[in-house]
XYZ file of C-alpha atoms in Angstrom:
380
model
C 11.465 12.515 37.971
C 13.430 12.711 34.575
C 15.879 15.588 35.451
C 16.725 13.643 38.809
C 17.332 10.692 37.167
C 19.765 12.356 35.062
C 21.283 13.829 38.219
C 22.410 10.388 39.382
C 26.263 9.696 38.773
C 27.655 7.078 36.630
C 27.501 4.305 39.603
C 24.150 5.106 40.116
C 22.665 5.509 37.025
C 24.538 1.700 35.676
C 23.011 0.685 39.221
C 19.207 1.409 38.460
C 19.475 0.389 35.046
C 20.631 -2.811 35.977
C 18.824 -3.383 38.864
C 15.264 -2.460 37.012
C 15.691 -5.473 34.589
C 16.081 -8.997 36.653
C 17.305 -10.368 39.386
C 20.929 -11.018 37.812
C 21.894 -7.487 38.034
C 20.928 -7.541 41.998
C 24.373 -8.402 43.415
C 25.433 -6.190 46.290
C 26.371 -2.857 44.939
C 27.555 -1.447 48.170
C 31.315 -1.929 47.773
C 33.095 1.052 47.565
C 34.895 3.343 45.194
C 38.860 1.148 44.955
C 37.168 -2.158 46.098
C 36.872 -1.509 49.652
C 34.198 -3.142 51.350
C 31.532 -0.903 53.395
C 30.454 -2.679 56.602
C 27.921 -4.549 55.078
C 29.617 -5.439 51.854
C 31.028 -8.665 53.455
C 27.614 -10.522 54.688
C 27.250 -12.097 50.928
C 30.507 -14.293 51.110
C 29.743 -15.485 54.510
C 26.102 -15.558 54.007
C 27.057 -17.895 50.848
C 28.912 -20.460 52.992
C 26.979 -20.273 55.823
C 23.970 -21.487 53.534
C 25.778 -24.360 51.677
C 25.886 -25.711 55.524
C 21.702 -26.289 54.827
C 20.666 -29.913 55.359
C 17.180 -30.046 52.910
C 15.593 -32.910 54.547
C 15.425 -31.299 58.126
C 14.086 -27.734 57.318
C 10.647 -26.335 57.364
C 9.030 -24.974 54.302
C 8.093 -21.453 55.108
C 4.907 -19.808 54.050
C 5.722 -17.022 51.887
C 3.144 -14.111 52.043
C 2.486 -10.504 51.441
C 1.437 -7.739 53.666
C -1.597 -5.736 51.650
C -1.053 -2.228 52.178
C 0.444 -2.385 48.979
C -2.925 -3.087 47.115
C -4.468 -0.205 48.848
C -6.095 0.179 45.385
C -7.789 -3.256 44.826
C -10.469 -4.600 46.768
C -10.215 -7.767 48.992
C -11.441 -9.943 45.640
C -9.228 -8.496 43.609
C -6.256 -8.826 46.127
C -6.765 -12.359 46.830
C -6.948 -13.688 43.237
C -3.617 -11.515 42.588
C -2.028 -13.344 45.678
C -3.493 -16.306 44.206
C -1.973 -15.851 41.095
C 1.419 -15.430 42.275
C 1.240 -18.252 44.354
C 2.092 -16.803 47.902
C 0.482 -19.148 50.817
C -0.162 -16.443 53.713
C -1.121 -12.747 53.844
C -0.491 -10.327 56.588
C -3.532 -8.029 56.804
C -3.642 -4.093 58.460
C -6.464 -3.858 60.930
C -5.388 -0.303 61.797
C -2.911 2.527 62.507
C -0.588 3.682 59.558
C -1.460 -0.072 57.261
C -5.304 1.511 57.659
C -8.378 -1.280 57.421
C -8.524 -1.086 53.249
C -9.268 -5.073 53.290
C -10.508 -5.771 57.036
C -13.651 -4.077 58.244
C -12.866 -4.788 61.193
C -15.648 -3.324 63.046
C -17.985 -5.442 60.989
C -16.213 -8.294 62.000
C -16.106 -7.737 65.551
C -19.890 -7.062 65.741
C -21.244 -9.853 63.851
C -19.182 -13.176 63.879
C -20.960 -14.659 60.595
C -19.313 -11.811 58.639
C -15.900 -12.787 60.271
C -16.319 -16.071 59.368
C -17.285 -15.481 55.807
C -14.559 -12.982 55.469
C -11.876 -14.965 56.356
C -13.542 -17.935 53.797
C -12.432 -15.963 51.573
C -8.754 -16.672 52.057
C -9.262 -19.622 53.043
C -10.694 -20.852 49.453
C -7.636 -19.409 47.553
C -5.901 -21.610 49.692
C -4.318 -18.488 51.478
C -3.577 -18.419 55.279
C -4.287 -15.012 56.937
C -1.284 -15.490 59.085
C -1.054 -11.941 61.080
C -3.179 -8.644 61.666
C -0.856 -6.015 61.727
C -1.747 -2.106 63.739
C 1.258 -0.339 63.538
C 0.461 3.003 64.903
C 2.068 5.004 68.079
C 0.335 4.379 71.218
C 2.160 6.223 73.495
C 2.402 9.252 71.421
C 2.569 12.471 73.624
C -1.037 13.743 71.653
C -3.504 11.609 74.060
C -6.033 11.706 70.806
C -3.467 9.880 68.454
C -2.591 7.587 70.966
C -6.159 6.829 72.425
C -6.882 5.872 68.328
C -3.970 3.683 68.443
C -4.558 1.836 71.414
C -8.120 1.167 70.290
C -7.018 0.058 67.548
C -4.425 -2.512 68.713
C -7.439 -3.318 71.358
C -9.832 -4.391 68.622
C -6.478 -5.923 66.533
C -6.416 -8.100 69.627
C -10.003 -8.942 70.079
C -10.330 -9.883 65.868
C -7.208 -12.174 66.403
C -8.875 -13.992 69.170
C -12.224 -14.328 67.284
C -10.127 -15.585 63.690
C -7.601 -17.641 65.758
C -4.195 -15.737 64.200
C -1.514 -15.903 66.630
C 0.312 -12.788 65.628
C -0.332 -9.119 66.172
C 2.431 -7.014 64.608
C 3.221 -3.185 65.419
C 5.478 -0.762 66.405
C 6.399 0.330 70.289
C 5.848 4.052 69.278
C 7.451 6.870 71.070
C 6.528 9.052 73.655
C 7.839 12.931 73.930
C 10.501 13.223 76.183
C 8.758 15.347 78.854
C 5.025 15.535 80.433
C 4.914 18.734 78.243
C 5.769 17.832 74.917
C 3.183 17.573 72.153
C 5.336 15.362 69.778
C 7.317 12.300 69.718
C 11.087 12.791 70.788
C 12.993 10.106 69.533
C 16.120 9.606 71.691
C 18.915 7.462 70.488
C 21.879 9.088 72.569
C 21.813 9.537 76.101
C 24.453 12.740 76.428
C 23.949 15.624 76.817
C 22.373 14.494 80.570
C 19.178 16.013 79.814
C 18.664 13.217 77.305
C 19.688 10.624 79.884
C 16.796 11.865 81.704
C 14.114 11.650 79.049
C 14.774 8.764 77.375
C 14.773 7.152 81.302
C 11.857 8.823 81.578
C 10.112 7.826 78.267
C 10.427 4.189 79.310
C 9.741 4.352 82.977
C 6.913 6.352 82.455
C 5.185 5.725 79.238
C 6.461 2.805 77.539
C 6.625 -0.088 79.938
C 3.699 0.864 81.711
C 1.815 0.915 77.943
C 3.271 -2.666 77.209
C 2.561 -4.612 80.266
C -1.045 -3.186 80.339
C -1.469 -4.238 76.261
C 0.673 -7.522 76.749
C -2.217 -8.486 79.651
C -4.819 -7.659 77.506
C -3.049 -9.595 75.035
C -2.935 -13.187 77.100
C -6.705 -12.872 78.624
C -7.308 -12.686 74.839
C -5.082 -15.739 73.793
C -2.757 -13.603 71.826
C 0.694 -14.875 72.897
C 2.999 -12.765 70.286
C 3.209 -9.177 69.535
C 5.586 -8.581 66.948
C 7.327 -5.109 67.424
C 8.882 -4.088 64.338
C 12.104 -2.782 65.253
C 11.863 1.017 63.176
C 13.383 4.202 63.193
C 11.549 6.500 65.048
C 9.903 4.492 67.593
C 11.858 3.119 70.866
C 12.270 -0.408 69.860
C 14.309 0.122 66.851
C 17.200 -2.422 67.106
C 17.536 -6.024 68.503
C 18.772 -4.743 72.019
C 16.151 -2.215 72.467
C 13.511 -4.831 71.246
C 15.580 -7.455 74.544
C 15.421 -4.619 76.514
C 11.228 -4.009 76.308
C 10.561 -7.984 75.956
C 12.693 -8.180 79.361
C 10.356 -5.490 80.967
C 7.170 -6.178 80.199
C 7.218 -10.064 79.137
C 7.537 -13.071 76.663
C 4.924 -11.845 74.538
C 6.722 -9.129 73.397
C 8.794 -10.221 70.402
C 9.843 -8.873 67.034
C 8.922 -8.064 63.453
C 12.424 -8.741 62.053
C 12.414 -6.418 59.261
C 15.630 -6.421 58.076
C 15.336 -3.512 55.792
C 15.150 -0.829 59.308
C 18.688 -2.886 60.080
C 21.332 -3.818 57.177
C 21.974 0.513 57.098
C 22.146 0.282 60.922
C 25.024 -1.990 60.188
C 23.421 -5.425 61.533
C 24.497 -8.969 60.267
C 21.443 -10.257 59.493
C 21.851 -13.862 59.721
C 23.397 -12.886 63.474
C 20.389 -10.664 64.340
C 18.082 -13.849 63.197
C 20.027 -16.653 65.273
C 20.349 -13.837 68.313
C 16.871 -13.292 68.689
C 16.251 -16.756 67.698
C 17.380 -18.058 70.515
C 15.662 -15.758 72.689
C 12.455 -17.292 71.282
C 11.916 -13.905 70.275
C 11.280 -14.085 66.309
C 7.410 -13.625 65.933
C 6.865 -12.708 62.398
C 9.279 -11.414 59.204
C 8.875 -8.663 56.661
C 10.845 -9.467 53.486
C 12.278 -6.148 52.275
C 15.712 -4.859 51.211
C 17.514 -1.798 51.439
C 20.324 -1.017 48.720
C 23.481 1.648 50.328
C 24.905 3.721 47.622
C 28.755 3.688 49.333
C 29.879 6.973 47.173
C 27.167 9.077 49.245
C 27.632 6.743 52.559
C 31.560 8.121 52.802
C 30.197 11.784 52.798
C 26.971 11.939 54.695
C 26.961 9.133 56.826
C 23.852 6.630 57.186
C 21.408 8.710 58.586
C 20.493 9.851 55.075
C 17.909 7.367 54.346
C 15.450 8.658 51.196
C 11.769 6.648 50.251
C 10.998 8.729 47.223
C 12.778 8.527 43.782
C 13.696 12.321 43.348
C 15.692 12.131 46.794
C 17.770 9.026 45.425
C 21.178 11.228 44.216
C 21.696 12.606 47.770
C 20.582 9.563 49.101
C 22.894 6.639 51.095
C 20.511 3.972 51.343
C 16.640 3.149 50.296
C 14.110 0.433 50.393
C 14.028 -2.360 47.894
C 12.515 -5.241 46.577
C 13.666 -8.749 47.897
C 17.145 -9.120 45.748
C 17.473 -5.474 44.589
C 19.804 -4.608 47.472
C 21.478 -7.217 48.513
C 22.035 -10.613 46.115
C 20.022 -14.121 46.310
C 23.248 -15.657 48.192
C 22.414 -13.630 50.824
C 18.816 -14.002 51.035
C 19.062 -17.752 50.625
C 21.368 -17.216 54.014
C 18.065 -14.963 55.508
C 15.603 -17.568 54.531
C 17.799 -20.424 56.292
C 18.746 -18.826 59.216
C 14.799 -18.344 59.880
C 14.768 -21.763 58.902
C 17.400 -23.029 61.535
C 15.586 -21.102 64.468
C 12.586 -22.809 64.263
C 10.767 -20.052 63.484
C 7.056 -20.636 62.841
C 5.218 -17.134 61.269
C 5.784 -16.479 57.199
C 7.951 -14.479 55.529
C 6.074 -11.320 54.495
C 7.019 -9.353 51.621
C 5.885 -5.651 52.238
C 6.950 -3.832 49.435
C 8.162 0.293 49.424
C 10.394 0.220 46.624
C 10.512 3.266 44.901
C 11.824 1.966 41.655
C 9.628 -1.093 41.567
C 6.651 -0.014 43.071
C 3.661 -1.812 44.236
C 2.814 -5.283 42.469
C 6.064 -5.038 40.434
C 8.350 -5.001 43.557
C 5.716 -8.116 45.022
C 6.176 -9.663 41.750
C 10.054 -9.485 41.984
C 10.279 -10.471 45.870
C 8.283 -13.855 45.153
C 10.077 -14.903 42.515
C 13.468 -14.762 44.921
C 12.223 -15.941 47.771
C 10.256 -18.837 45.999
C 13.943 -19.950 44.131
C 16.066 -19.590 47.630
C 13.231 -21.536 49.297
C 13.218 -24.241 46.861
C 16.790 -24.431 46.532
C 17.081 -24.779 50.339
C 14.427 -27.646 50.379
C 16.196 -29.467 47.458
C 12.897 -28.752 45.317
């Protein structure tokens, strides 16, 4: 780790210093080498004026939570008075798939409904909302074994939620292979050459859709009303139009998990993406994460060059952070209003996967921002 800090250029190295030390050093450090602006290095100014439009009395305070994968190592006590102690109002707990069931036996729960009940007391005392159950796994995965586990799992997800009255389920749409052959997931972005025309067609005609509607039914006989897709590299519904394009297939309870961190390196305006699916009716829940673009690497290897581990950061042009650490307060006091202007009703969830604040640090960090933007928007 030492030697590949030391590998980092100037920019970089003043960059991680900085940013490692407060919030002040957090403005957006994707502006290029001469002052020009990369395509995102423009959102803060109009992300500034577009929140000094906010009107305090007419906005809704929004719950600000924490999804709990990232204290895998504490047990539910132990999580819930550290989300106590912070303050945070809602948690967003994994029931399954890649988030695992670290805090939620779920299979305890779903057998014996006093259990259930006492479990989610426990929130509930700490004056803490369990606001989602979250499965992200790949259903339609071309290994019927992996996706059989993940279906079960988002079946159970489904049948918990309906037992501890949460309205939200959050996942990903997975991805299929591209042919009735293939034993791994083909991810298929571009439709030429033909071939890949015909398996991304196929992929969704096939797999996809017909997964969705089926889950989606189960869904409603269930009461669960909102599935929040999070839009991610690597599964089909990785982008607002994609996300449209599956809701408009299978149904209204198909919605998204607007993580914004999968879509400021795809290049999206993130107050725009908000108020777009917004008005679709379409927000269902919000992970609160940033991602930081280092412009110098950006000009020579594109952004498909994403890295989640600290070692990887010289070659890297973008990773995660915390709330603040990529892209400045302005522009995450924009974030929390547009969600505020849509109506939308979930929390905003900070997962953290920041590889220079990791864990409770990066929480720690993430609260603090989003606490001052949200006050600062309610005039308190």
């Amino acid at each position: 780790m030492k030697s590949s800090r030391k590998s980092i250029g100037v920019d970089r190295r003043e960059f991680l210093a900085a940013t490692g030390t407060g919030l002040l050093a957090a403005s957006m450090p994707n502006v290029a080498k001469g002052g020009t602006s990369s395509a995102l290095g423009a959102l803060s100014n109009s992300a500034t004026e577009f929140a000094a439009q906010a009107s305090p009395g007419s906005l809704r305070k929004i719950p600000i939570g924490v999804f709990d994968p990232v204290y895998e190592k504490l047990s539910l006590d132990e999580m819930l008075d550290r989300v106590s102690a912070l303050g945070l109002e809602a948690m967003e707990i994994g029931t399954g798939g890649y988030p695992g069931t670290g805090h939620c036996p779920i299979d305890e729960l779903l057998a014996d409904a006093g259990k259930a009940k006492a479990w989610k007391k426990k929130f509930e005392d700490r004056g803490i909302h369990v606001a989602t159950l979250s499965c992200h796994g790949n259903p339609v995965h071309p290994d019927e074994k992996h996706a059989a586990h993940d279906r079960e799992s988002f079946r159970k997800t489904v049948l918990l939620a309906e037992r501890l009255d949460v309205p939200v389920i959050v996942g990903f749409s997975g991805c299929p292979g591209g042919t009735p052959t293939d034993t791994q997931p083909n991810w298929i972005t571009y439709r030429w050459p033909p071939e890949y025309a015909e398996m991304q067609d196929w992929q969704w005609k096939e797999k996809v859709v017909p997964y969705w509607k089926e889950a989606a039914k189960f869904a409603r006989e269930h009461g669960v009303h909102r599935i929040a897709l999070e839009m991610h590299p690597n599964f089909v519904v990785y982008n607002p139009r994609t996300l449209m394009k599956l809701r408009e297939a299978v149904g209204e309870e198909i919605g998204a998990n607007c993580d914004l961190s999968h879509l400021f390196w795809q290049g999206c305006d993130p107050v725009e993406v908000i108020h777009f699916l917004g008005k679709q009716k379409a927000v269902f829940h919000a992970h609160m994460k940033d991602t930081v673009l280092f412009p110098e690497n950006v000009e020579k290897y594109g952004v498909l060059n994403f890295a989640s581990q600290l070692a990887d950061l010289p070659q890297a042009s973008e990773t995660f952070r915390a709330v603040g650490y990529g892209h400045g307060a302005s522009l995450w006091k924009s974030v929390v209003k547009a969600y505020m202007d849509i109506g939308y009703e979930g929390i905003l969830s900070i997962e953290n996967e920041d590889p220079i604040l990791p864990g409770a640090v990066g929480v720690e960090r993430a609260a603090w921002v989003l606490k001052n933007v949200r006050s600062e928007l309610l005039g308190s």
